[in-house]
Short mmCIF file of C-alpha atoms and ligand atoms in Angstrom, two decimals:
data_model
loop_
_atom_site.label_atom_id
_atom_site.label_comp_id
_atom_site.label_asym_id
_atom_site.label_seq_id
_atom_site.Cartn_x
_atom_site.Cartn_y
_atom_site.Cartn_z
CA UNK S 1 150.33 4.22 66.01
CA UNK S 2 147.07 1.93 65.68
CA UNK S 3 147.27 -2.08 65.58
CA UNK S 4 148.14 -3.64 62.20
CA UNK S 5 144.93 -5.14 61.99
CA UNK S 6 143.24 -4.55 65.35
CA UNK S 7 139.95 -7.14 64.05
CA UNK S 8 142.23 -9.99 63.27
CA UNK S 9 144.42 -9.63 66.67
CA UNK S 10 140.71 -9.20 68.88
CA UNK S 11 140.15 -12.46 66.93
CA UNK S 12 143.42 -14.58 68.01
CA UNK S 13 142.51 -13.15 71.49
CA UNK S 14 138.88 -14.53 71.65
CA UNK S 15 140.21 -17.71 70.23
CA UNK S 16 142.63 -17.70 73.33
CA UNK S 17 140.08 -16.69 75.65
CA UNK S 18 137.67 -19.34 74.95
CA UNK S 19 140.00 -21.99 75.33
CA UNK S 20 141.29 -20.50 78.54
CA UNK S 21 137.19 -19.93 79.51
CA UNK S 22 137.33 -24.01 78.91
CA UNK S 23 140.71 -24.90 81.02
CA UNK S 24 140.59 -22.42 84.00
CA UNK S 25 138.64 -19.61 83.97
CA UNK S 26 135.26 -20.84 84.62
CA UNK S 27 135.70 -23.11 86.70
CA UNK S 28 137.55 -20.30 89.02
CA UNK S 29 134.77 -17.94 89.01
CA UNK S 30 132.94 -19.66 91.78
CA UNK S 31 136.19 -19.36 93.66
CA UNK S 32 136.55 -15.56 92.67
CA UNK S 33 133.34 -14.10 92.99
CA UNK S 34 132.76 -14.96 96.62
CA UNK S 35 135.75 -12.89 97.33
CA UNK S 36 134.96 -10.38 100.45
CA UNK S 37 137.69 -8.15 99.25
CA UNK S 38 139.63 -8.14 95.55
CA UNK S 39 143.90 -9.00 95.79
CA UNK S 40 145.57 -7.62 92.93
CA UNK S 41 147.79 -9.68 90.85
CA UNK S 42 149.26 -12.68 90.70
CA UNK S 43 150.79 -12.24 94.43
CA UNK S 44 146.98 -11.65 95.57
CA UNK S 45 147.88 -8.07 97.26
CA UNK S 46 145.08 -6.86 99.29
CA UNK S 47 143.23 -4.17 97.92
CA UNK S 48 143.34 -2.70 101.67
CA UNK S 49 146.40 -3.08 102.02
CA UNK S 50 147.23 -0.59 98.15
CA UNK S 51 144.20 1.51 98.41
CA UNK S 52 143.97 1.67 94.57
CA UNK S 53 140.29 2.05 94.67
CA UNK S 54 139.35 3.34 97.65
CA UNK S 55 135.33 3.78 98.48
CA UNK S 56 133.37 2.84 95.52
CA UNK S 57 130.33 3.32 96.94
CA UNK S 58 127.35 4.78 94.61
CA UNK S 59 130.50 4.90 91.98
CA UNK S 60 129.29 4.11 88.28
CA UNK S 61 132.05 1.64 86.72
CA UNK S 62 133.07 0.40 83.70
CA UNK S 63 135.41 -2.69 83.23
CA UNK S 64 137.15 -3.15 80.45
CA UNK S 65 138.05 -6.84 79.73
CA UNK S 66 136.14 -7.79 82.43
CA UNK S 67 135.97 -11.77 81.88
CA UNK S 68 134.23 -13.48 84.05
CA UNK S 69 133.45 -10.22 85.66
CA UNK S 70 134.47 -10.78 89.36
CA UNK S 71 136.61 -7.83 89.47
CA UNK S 72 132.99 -6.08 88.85
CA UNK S 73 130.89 -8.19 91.31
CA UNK S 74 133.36 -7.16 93.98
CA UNK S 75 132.38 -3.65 93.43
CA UNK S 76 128.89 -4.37 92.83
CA UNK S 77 128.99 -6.07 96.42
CA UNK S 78 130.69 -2.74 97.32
CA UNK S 79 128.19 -0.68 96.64
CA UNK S 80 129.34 0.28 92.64
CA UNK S 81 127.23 0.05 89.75
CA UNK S 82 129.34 -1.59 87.75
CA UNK S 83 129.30 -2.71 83.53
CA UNK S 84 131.33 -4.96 82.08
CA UNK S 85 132.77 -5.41 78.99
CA UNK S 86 134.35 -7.76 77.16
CA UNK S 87 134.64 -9.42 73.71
CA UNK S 88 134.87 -13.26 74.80
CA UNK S 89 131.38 -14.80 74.65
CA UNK S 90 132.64 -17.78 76.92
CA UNK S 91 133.42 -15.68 79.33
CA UNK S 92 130.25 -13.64 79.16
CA UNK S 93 128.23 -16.76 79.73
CA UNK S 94 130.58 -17.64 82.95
CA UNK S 95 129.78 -14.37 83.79
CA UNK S 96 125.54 -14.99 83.36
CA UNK S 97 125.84 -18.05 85.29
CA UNK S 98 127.66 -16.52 88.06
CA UNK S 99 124.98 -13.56 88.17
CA UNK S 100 122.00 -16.20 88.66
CA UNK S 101 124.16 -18.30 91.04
CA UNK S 102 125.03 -15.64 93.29
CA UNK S 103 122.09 -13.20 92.60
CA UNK S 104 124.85 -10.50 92.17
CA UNK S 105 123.55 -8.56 88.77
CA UNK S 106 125.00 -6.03 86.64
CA UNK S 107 124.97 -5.21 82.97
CA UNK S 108 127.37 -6.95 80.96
CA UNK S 109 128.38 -5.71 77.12
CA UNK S 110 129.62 -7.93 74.16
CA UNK S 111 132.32 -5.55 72.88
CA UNK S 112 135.62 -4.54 71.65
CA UNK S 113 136.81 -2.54 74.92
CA UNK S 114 138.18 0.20 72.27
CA UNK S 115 134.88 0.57 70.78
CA UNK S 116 131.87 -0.19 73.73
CA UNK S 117 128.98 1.89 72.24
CA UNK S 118 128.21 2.86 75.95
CA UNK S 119 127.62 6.50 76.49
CA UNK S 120 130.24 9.09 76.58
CA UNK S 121 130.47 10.78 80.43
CA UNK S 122 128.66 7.53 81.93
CA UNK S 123 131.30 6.61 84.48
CA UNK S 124 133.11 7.66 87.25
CA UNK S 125 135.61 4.90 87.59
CA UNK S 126 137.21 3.13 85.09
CA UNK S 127 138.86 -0.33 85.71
CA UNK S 128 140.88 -3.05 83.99
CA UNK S 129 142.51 -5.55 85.89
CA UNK S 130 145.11 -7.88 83.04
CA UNK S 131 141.72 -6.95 80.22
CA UNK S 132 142.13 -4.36 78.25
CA UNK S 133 145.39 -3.27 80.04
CA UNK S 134 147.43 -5.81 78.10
CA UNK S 135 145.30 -7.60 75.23
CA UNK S 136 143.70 -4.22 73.53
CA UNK S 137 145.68 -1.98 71.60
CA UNK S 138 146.49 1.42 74.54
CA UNK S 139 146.58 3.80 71.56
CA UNK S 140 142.85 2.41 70.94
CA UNK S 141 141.59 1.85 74.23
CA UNK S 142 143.00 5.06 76.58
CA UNK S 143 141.10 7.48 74.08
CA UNK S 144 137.92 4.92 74.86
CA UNK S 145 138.43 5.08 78.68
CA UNK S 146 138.69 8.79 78.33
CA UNK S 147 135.40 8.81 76.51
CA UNK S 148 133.33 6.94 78.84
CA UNK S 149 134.66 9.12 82.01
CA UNK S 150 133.17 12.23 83.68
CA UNK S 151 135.82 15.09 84.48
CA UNK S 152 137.52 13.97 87.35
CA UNK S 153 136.91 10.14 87.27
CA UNK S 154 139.53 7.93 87.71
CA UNK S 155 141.12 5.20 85.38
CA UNK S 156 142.50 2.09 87.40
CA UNK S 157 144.62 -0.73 85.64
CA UNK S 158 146.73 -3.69 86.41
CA UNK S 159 149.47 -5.19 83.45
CA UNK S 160 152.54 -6.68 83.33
CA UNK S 161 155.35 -4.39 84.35
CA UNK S 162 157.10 -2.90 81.41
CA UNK S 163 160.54 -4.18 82.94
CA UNK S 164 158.64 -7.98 82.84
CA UNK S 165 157.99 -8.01 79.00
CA UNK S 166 161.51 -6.98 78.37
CA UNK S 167 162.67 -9.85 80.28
CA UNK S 168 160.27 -12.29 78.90
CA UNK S 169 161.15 -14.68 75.94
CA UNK S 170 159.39 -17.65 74.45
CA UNK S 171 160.77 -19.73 77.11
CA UNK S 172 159.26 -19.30 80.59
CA UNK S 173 160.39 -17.55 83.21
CA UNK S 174 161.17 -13.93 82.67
CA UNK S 175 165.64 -13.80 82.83
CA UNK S 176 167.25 -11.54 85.01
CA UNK S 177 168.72 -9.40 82.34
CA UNK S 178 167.28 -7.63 78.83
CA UNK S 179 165.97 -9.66 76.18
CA UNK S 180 163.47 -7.11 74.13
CA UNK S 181 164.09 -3.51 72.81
CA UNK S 182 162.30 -1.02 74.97
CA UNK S 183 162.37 1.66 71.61
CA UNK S 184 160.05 0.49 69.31
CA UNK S 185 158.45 -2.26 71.73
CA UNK S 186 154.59 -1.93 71.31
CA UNK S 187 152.74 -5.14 69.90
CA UNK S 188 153.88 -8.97 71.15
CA UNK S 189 152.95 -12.00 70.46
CA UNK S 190 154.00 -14.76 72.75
CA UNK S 191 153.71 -19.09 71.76
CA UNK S 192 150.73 -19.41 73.77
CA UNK S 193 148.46 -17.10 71.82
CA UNK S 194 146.95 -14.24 71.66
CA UNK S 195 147.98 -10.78 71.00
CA UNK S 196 149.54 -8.43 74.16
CA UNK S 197 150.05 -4.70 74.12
CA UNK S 198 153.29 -3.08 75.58
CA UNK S 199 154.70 0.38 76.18
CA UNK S 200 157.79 2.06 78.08
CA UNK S 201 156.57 3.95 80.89
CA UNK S 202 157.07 7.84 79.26
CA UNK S 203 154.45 6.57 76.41
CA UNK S 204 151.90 5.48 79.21
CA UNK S 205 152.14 8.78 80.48
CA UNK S 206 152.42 10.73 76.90
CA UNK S 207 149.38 8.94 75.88
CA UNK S 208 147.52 8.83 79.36
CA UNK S 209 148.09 12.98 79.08
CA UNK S 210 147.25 13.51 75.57
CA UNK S 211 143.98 11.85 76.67
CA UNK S 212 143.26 14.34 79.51
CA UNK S 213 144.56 12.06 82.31
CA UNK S 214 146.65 13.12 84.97
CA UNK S 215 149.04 10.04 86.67
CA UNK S 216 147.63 10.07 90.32
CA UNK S 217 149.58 6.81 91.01
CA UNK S 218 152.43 4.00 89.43
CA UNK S 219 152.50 1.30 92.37
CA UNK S 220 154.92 -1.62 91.27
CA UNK S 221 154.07 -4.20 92.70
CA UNK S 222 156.35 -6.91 95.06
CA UNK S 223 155.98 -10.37 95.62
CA UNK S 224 155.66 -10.85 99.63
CA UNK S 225 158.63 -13.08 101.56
CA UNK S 226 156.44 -16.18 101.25
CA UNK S 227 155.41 -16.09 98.02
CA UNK S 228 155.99 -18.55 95.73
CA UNK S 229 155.75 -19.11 92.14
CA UNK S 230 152.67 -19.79 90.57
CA UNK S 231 151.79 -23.01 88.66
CA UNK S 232 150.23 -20.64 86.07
CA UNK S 233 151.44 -17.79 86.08
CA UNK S 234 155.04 -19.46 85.92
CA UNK S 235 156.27 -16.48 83.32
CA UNK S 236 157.85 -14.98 86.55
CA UNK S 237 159.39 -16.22 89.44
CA UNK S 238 158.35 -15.23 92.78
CA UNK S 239 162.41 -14.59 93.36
CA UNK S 240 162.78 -12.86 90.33
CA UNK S 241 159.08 -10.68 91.59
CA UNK S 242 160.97 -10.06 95.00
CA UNK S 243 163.83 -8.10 93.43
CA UNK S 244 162.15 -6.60 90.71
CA UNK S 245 158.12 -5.47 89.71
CA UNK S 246 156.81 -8.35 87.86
CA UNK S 247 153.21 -6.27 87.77
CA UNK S 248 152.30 -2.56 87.80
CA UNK S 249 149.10 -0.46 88.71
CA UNK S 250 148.43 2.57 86.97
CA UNK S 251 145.80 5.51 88.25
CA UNK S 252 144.85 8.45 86.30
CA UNK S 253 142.09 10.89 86.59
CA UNK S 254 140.49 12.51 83.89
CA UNK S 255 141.36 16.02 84.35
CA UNK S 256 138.25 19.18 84.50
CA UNK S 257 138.44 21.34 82.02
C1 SAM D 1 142.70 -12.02 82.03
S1 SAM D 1 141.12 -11.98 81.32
C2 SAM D 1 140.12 -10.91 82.22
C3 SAM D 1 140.49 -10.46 83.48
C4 SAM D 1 139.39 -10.56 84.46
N1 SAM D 1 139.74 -9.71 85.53
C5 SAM D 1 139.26 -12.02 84.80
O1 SAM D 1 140.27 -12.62 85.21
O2 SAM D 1 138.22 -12.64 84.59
C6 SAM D 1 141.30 -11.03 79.83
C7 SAM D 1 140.00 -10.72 79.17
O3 SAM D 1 140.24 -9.70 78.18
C8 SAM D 1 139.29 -9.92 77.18
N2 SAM D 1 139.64 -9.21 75.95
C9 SAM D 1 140.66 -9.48 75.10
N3 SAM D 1 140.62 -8.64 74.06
C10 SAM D 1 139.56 -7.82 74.26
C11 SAM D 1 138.99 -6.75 73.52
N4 SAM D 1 139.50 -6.33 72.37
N5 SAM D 1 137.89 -6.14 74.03
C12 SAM D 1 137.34 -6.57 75.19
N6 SAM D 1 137.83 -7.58 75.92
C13 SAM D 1 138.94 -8.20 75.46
C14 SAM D 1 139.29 -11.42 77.01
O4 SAM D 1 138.12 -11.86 76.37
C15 SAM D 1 139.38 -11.90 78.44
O5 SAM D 1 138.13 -12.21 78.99
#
């Protein structure tokens, strides 16, 4: 069920990740870490208005894929205690820079999110928002989120919707009918680079309960009346996001034995 060769795929991803670090990403982490309150997605849905997280407060988190790591300074400013992780050095040093600009400061770990050498039990959340969620291997990194939690912490992650990558082909945007096999989908990679990770929804929640989670929450996400398509994110349409979830949010907690 593993990766074909899960080293060489986390190295296309930190070659796309650098280059992305150099076009976009850090020059939007100003922008991002002075958010009061996280949006989820690419329709920017208010965290208060899903209640995915809820009160963090005095929570210890881990992020997996964390970037530039302003998912984590939002729940640092929260009240968490958060770590991030991620693979990218580029977007580790964004990360650093942000820290001593903004006096916000957490631990951050240079690591593959399947493999973080943190200790097992350590957290009591769990997060990945478009990290390890879609560009790490689930068969590698569930068992790893599993690890890190304490009975009865909760994983939180954002991806694609399933229903998205079967829609999706080369050519931007997603088509209103099927292009991809759901049996068999798992492992995609698109022109732009880099290596995804895909399942059907019944292997999420095989895998999520062979790994001691129970699914608390699916929320499919819809793009509001007004939105409209992003210049970057143009692999959906906000029409096409209207009528159908172009982006899902999984919660599990890690069930007490
Ligand atoms: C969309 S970005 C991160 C999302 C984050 N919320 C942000 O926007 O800054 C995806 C991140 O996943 C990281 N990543 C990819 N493969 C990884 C792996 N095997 N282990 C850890 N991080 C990985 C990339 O380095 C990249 O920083």
């Amino acid at each position: 069920m593993g990766s074909p060769d899960p080293t060489a795929d986390a190295a296309k991803n930190v070659e796309l990740w650098t280059q992305a670090n150099a076009e976009y990403t850090d020059e939007n982490a100003k922008t991002n870490w002075a958010l009061d309150e996280i949006s989820w997605g690419i329709w920017a849905i208010d965290e208060s208005e899903l209640n995915v997280l809820g009160d963090v407060n005095g929570l210890d988190v881990v992020e997996l894929g964390c970037g530039t790591a302003y998912v984590s300074a939002w729940l640092a400013k929260a009240g968490a205690r958060p770590v991030g992780v991620d693979i990218t050095p580029a977007q580790l040093d964004t990360a650093r820079r942000m820290m001593a600009e903004t006096g916000i400061e957490f631990p951050l770990v240079e690591a593959d999110a399947a493999e973080t050498g943190l200790p097992p039990e350590s957290a009591d959340l769990v997060v990945s928002e478009y990290g390890a969620s879609i560009w790490v291997d689930p068969y590698r990194w569930i068992p790893e989120a599993a690890r890190l939690l304490r009975p009865g912490g909760r994983l939180a992650f954002l991806r694609n919707s399933t229903l998205v990558i079967l829609c999706s082909t080369d050519e931007m945007p997603a088509k209103e009918y099927l292009v991809h096999a759901q049996f068999g989908m798992k492992r995609f990679e698109f022109p732009e680079g880099g290596v995804e990770f895909h399942l059907a929804h019944g292997e999420w929640i095989d895998l999520l309960r062979a790994n001691g989670f129970d699914v608390e929450r699916l929320i499919e996400l819809q793009a509001p009346p007004d939105a409209v398509t992003h210049d970057r994110y143009a692999y959906v349409t906000a029409d096409w996001a209207r009528k159908w979830p172009s982006e899902e949010i999984w919660v599990a907690r890690k069930r007490v034995t």
